[in-house]
Amino acid sequence: MSTGLTFTMRNQPRAGVAGAVPGFATVTLTPEPWRHYKVEVRSAPQTFSARVWPEGQWTPVVRDRTADRVVSGELVWRPPPCSVASAER
Amino acid sequence: MTARATSRWILVALRAYPPAFRAQFGGDLARTLDDAWRARRGRLAARTAARLQLLATTVSSGLAERGVAVSRLTWRSHRPHLYEPAGRHASMWDSLRFDLAAAVRGLTSARAFTVLTVLALALGLGANSAVFSMVNGVLLRPLPYQDPDQLAMVWSENPRLANETNPISPANFDDFRRMSRSFESLDYALSFIVRVGIQGQEDQGVVQVLRVGPTLLPILGARMQLGRLMGPDERDVAVVSDRAWRTRFGADPAIIGRKIVLSGNESITIVGVAAPEFVFPLRDMLWQAGTTTPQVADLWIPMPMEGPRWVLRDGTLIRSTHALMAIGRLRPGATAAQASAELRAHAQTLADRYPDSNRGWSARVVGLHAQATGSMRVGLSALQGGALLLLLMAAVNVTNLVLARSIARQRELAVRSALGATARQLVRQALIESLLLAGLALGLSTVVGVWLLRALVALAPATVPRIADVGAGVETWAASAGLALAIGIALAIVPVWVAARTDVRGALQDGSRGAAGVSRSGGRLRTTLVVAEVALAVVITIQAGLLFRSFTSVVTTHPGFQTENLLTFQMTTPDRLTAVEAKRAFYDDWFARLSTLPGVTAAGGTTRIPLGSSSVTTSARVEGNTNAASSLPEVEFRRASSDYFRAMGMPIVKGRAFSPADRPTDPAVAVINETMARAVFPGVDPVGRRLQIGPDPTGAWITVVGVVGDIRHNSLEVAPPPEMYIDMRGNPPNGPFMAVRTAGDPLALVETIRGLAKSADATLVISDFRTMSDLRSAALAERRFVLTLVSGFGVLALLLAVVGVYGVLALVVAERTSEMGLRMALGAAPATVVRLVLRQALTLTAVGIGLGLVVAAGAAGVTRGVLVGVTAYDPLTYVSVPALLLAGAALAALVPARRAMKADPALALRV
């Protein structure tokens, strides 16, 4: 049974760096019993350094820690959700 | 994708970043770079160049990051880096902020749930805060005196008399003051307030005067805003209240030293104006406080115990006239109970020493606070109990909602858990969400509470002590916040409980299957909660029902006189009338003119008006009775004019009323009520018998000429005591009450009577015009007030219980749609399905009712004290309340039952 997980990022811009809208990214996940997962963020090193996460320049992925593999599905950028099961970073 | 190791080169390049940065982002960055490293395909040279560029970018970014870190350290910037450890507190704050944001989003998305929950809790909390404000203001707040906990009242107690708090006699007071070791100081006041006019202010009506011992106000710690307290040996001075200073003397700052003349040509000098907060006495400190007249003193005048009123011919103080209230300050460490025990022992000594006057009399010490608030204690405590039960019901309903929501969110919790959320995080999230709900409810309840409190104060009768000062204070808000916090924590237990019972495996595979286990135990919890809710509703509603039955019993009690078309007022005779003959002539003329006014059918006067004034008693010795004075029956005593009984509509049962033919020079005559006839003249015709009043065995004989019907004088709730009337022409009073029977609207005659008074004498003071219907209504005001509120609670409790039953059944029907569809597919009639749902509803309700009846019966003692004319186990109430609840539950069940009946079997089977 598939579940949608929606994420957003919190900007903490370094001095001199302009902010940006991080947007909401939804990935699908079909969780399986007795497995543990973790959420990772993929982005360019400069984004990590700037600590500003413009929409489209970061990607959430869910890793199955038991099997050590990425298990999340297609990413969709969407408007702010009403109901989220988010793991805000 | 398969498991793989991150490239060694990447790991080396990442070393360029500061360790703190790596600690926070290293994992994610390594994965990102590793993906890019492995994505380089193509020829070796191109691939190598791309990878070298990737490494170079990584290293330069890392070094740049180090540079920023160094510059920050150097310049000691106050702005922390994201990856700089911000400290444990900042991290905790961040987590809290995130949880709070998630809770806000969650509650915003579930609007119906949030609105219902917040409204239910806000109503419960608001009702509690309003009632608590009133309880705090009336019962708990310290009295406006210095060290009020040390103040206590001394009463005379006589088991033969129904009232445990009788005034004390001057001689006994003097002995108690000398003998007592429990009291640091003790002084007295008259046990009733007198109403007098002020010369030159006749058109403003009367002022209320309390005559006090010279040190009583200092004992109370009365504070003056102008002038000073009266001195211990001063005569003919007065302290004026803040209210009277403003209303009667225009807040004159130069009032100190001003002379005023009261009715009876009593000239006094004002020496002080009391501070606004000083109010004395409060109503219940006076004897026989069951009166509807506001009992607020405007003037305190010193009253030394001297003169013929208090001192006998032999120079000793009088011991048989019980007319004083005694108030004292206990020694540090002494309690009212200890003082009571001590004075009882002294009372026994006095009874042995003076058997004629003191046999049978004991003493009783009551804390001043308990005395002042006693009459409202039971009613307000019942209200507070009702409000708390209502809040409990609201909390139970909300718990059911939270439970349903938690079961629906099991899968979400399971996913969170699988993504690494710890149990502690889940508990914290639940706690924050429920505390947020409770906080919102607390905020709204502040508004609801203020609004309800305004309504309560407006509804409350003026006789409730200190009602004007009731307001929401810090204590109220603190109590509400404490309740909200407790509810918030309790509500957080529900989702945690659900999470602990969730089958994570099932929840992740299939939401409904995972919910099955929790649904079963959640269903049991829901059922238990609804049973508890119904039980609480039964308790509240039975109490409301009992109060209602009691109220109707009091309302339908006939007071013994005709209340319709009856106008009452008080008058103070002109000061020029000092001789008895002059007063008698004045009254003869006054009644002759009053009774012939157009629209007046009868007019009479008395010294005590029923339901509107206090009482006074005397001992009565029937001719031939040689018993000691202390064993003589006490009877209530009034003076009345000849037409008073006709004006009041009181039936003459035997003999006759007073007649103009009864000359004042003849032996005095009396009319007694039926209760006195039975009690004092058992088995004989009292008409023609003679009796004496007072302790003096040489006093004049009074002949009983008639028996009048019993009336409820002090209260509609108390059985009539023995009463006797003597003709007021014998000793005309200075401030009698008038009773005027009218043909039409009594109030239409007010101006005519004012005109008559003016024409009779310009210095005649008349005041306090009230219809007897208003007096009767005012006598019921406290009971009506408590009844209105408890009935409101009862109705709300019923509604909450019905909504609770509906909620559970709606969920049960929703969960059992497939089963019901299957039943109907297999041939079950729709009526069978309806019966199934109804049976479940009625079973739940019946169990709750049974439990509630047991609790209500156990709690009967709480309200027994305020019930009149109905027992605490009134069968009608105990039958009708469960019937009402069963009917409500059946109605509540009909909606889900119809839904179940209309379930499409084919559709249901597909779900």
Short mmCIF file of C-alpha atoms in Angstrom, two decimals, chain B residues 483-643:
data_model
loop_
_atom_site.label_atom_id
_atom_site.label_comp_id
_atom_site.label_asym_id
_atom_site.label_seq_id
_atom_site.Cartn_x
_atom_site.Cartn_y
_atom_site.Cartn_z
CA LEU B 483 -7.44 22.29 34.20
CA ALA B 484 -6.53 22.88 30.54
CA LEU B 485 -3.01 21.55 31.16
CA ALA B 486 -4.37 18.44 32.86
CA ILE B 487 -6.81 17.85 29.99
CA GLY B 488 -4.06 18.42 27.41
CA ILE B 489 -1.81 15.84 29.07
CA ALA B 490 -4.68 13.38 29.51
CA LEU B 491 -5.69 13.70 25.84
CA ALA B 492 -2.11 12.97 24.74
CA ILE B 493 -2.39 9.57 26.35
CA VAL B 494 -4.98 8.50 23.76
CA PRO B 495 -2.82 8.58 20.59
CA VAL B 496 0.09 7.14 22.56
CA TRP B 497 -2.15 4.34 23.74
CA VAL B 498 -3.29 3.73 20.17
CA ALA B 499 0.28 3.79 18.89
CA ALA B 500 1.36 1.31 21.54
CA ARG B 501 -1.37 -1.11 20.42
CA THR B 502 -0.93 -0.59 16.70
CA ASP B 503 0.14 -3.63 14.72
CA VAL B 504 2.82 -1.81 12.71
CA ARG B 505 3.15 -4.62 10.23
CA GLY B 506 -0.57 -4.73 9.55
CA ALA B 507 -0.84 -0.96 9.47
CA LEU B 508 1.90 -0.71 6.83
CA GLN B 509 0.48 -3.52 4.73
CA ASP B 510 -3.15 -2.56 4.95
CA GLY B 511 -4.54 0.32 6.94
CA SER B 512 -7.81 -1.32 7.84
CA ARG B 513 -6.17 -4.61 8.81
CA GLY B 514 -3.66 -2.83 10.98
CA ALA B 515 -6.43 -0.89 12.62
CA ALA B 516 -8.38 -3.98 13.48
CA GLY B 517 -6.55 -4.68 16.72
CA VAL B 518 -6.75 -1.12 17.90
CA SER B 519 -10.32 -0.83 16.68
CA ARG B 520 -11.28 -3.67 18.94
CA SER B 521 -9.61 -2.24 22.05
CA GLY B 522 -10.40 1.31 20.88
CA GLY B 523 -14.02 0.25 20.53
CA ARG B 524 -13.98 -1.06 24.07
CA LEU B 525 -12.46 2.21 25.29
CA ARG B 526 -15.00 4.23 23.33
CA THR B 527 -17.82 2.18 24.79
CA THR B 528 -16.42 2.62 28.29
CA LEU B 529 -16.15 6.36 27.76
CA VAL B 530 -19.73 6.64 26.56
CA VAL B 531 -20.98 4.56 29.48
CA ALA B 532 -19.07 6.91 31.78
CA GLU B 533 -20.55 9.88 29.97
CA VAL B 534 -24.09 8.60 30.32
CA ALA B 535 -23.43 7.90 34.00
CA LEU B 536 -22.19 11.46 34.53
CA ALA B 537 -25.21 12.82 32.68
CA VAL B 538 -27.48 10.82 34.97
CA VAL B 539 -25.74 12.25 38.05
CA ILE B 540 -26.00 15.86 36.85
CA THR B 541 -29.52 15.55 35.51
CA ILE B 542 -30.84 13.85 38.62
CA GLN B 543 -29.44 16.66 40.75
CA ALA B 544 -31.03 19.20 38.39
CA GLY B 545 -34.29 17.23 38.50
CA LEU B 546 -34.28 17.15 42.29
CA LEU B 547 -33.65 20.90 42.45
CA PHE B 548 -36.45 21.48 39.95
CA ARG B 549 -38.87 19.35 41.96
CA SER B 550 -37.79 21.17 45.09
CA PHE B 551 -38.28 24.55 43.42
CA THR B 552 -41.76 23.65 42.21
CA SER B 553 -42.55 22.45 45.70
CA VAL B 554 -41.49 25.83 47.16
CA VAL B 555 -43.20 27.83 44.41
CA THR B 556 -46.47 26.04 44.97
CA THR B 557 -46.24 26.51 48.73
CA HIS B 558 -49.02 28.83 49.80
CA PRO B 559 -47.51 31.55 51.99
CA GLY B 560 -50.71 31.84 54.01
CA PHE B 561 -51.68 35.24 52.63
CA GLN B 562 -52.75 36.63 49.27
CA THR B 563 -49.71 37.96 47.40
CA GLU B 564 -51.60 39.46 44.46
CA ASN B 565 -52.62 43.13 44.46
CA LEU B 566 -50.72 43.87 47.63
CA LEU B 567 -48.41 46.85 47.99
CA THR B 568 -45.93 47.17 50.86
CA PHE B 569 -43.74 50.03 52.02
CA GLN B 570 -42.09 51.30 55.16
CA MET B 571 -42.73 54.59 56.88
CA THR B 572 -40.97 56.47 59.64
CA THR B 573 -43.25 58.61 61.76
CA PRO B 574 -42.56 62.35 62.07
CA ASP B 575 -40.16 63.33 64.83
CA ARG B 576 -42.57 65.82 66.29
CA LEU B 577 -44.67 62.88 67.47
CA THR B 578 -43.05 61.93 70.73
CA ALA B 579 -46.07 61.18 72.93
CA VAL B 580 -47.83 57.83 72.52
CA GLU B 581 -51.23 59.54 72.28
CA ALA B 582 -49.99 61.78 69.45
CA LYS B 583 -48.65 58.79 67.53
CA ARG B 584 -51.90 56.89 68.05
CA ALA B 585 -53.92 59.80 66.73
CA PHE B 586 -51.58 60.10 63.78
CA TYR B 587 -51.99 56.41 62.88
CA ASP B 588 -55.78 56.54 63.29
CA ASP B 589 -55.88 59.41 60.83
CA TRP B 590 -53.30 57.84 58.51
CA PHE B 591 -55.08 54.51 58.18
CA ALA B 592 -58.43 56.24 57.78
CA ARG B 593 -57.08 58.27 54.85
CA LEU B 594 -54.99 55.46 53.37
CA SER B 595 -57.81 52.94 53.30
CA THR B 596 -60.17 55.38 51.61
CA LEU B 597 -57.82 56.19 48.74
CA PRO B 598 -59.38 55.29 45.38
CA GLY B 599 -58.30 51.75 44.44
CA VAL B 600 -57.47 50.72 48.02
CA THR B 601 -59.64 47.98 49.48
CA ALA B 602 -57.86 47.57 52.83
CA ALA B 603 -54.76 48.95 54.56
CA GLY B 604 -52.91 47.82 57.63
CA GLY B 605 -49.58 48.12 59.36
CA THR B 606 -47.17 45.83 61.18
CA THR B 607 -43.70 45.90 62.67
CA ARG B 608 -42.47 42.96 60.54
CA ILE B 609 -43.52 42.41 56.94
CA PRO B 610 -43.51 38.77 55.76
CA LEU B 611 -40.64 37.80 53.41
CA GLY B 612 -39.24 41.32 53.64
CA SER B 613 -37.98 41.95 57.14
CA SER B 614 -36.36 40.21 60.08
CA SER B 615 -38.12 38.72 63.08
CA VAL B 616 -38.04 39.09 66.81
CA THR B 617 -39.08 36.54 69.43
CA THR B 618 -40.21 36.62 73.01
CA SER B 619 -41.06 34.02 75.61
CA ALA B 620 -44.75 33.47 76.32
CA ARG B 621 -46.09 32.40 79.72
CA VAL B 622 -49.65 31.10 79.76
CA GLU B 623 -51.63 31.98 82.84
CA GLY B 624 -51.11 29.26 85.39
CA ASN B 625 -47.69 28.18 84.10
CA THR B 626 -45.13 28.66 86.87
CA ASN B 627 -42.13 27.23 85.06
CA ALA B 628 -38.83 29.10 84.93
CA ALA B 629 -38.62 31.72 82.19
CA SER B 630 -35.91 29.73 80.37
CA SER B 631 -38.31 26.82 79.81
CA LEU B 632 -41.12 28.96 78.39
CA PRO B 633 -41.90 28.66 74.68
CA GLU B 634 -40.36 31.27 72.37
CA VAL B 635 -42.80 32.82 69.93
CA GLU B 636 -42.34 35.34 67.18
CA PHE B 637 -43.77 38.67 68.08
CA ARG B 638 -45.24 41.48 65.96
CA ARG B 639 -47.47 44.46 66.41
CA ALA B 640 -50.23 44.99 63.87
CA SER B 641 -53.10 47.36 63.15
CA SER B 642 -56.72 46.31 63.23
CA ASP B 643 -57.12 45.95 59.45
#
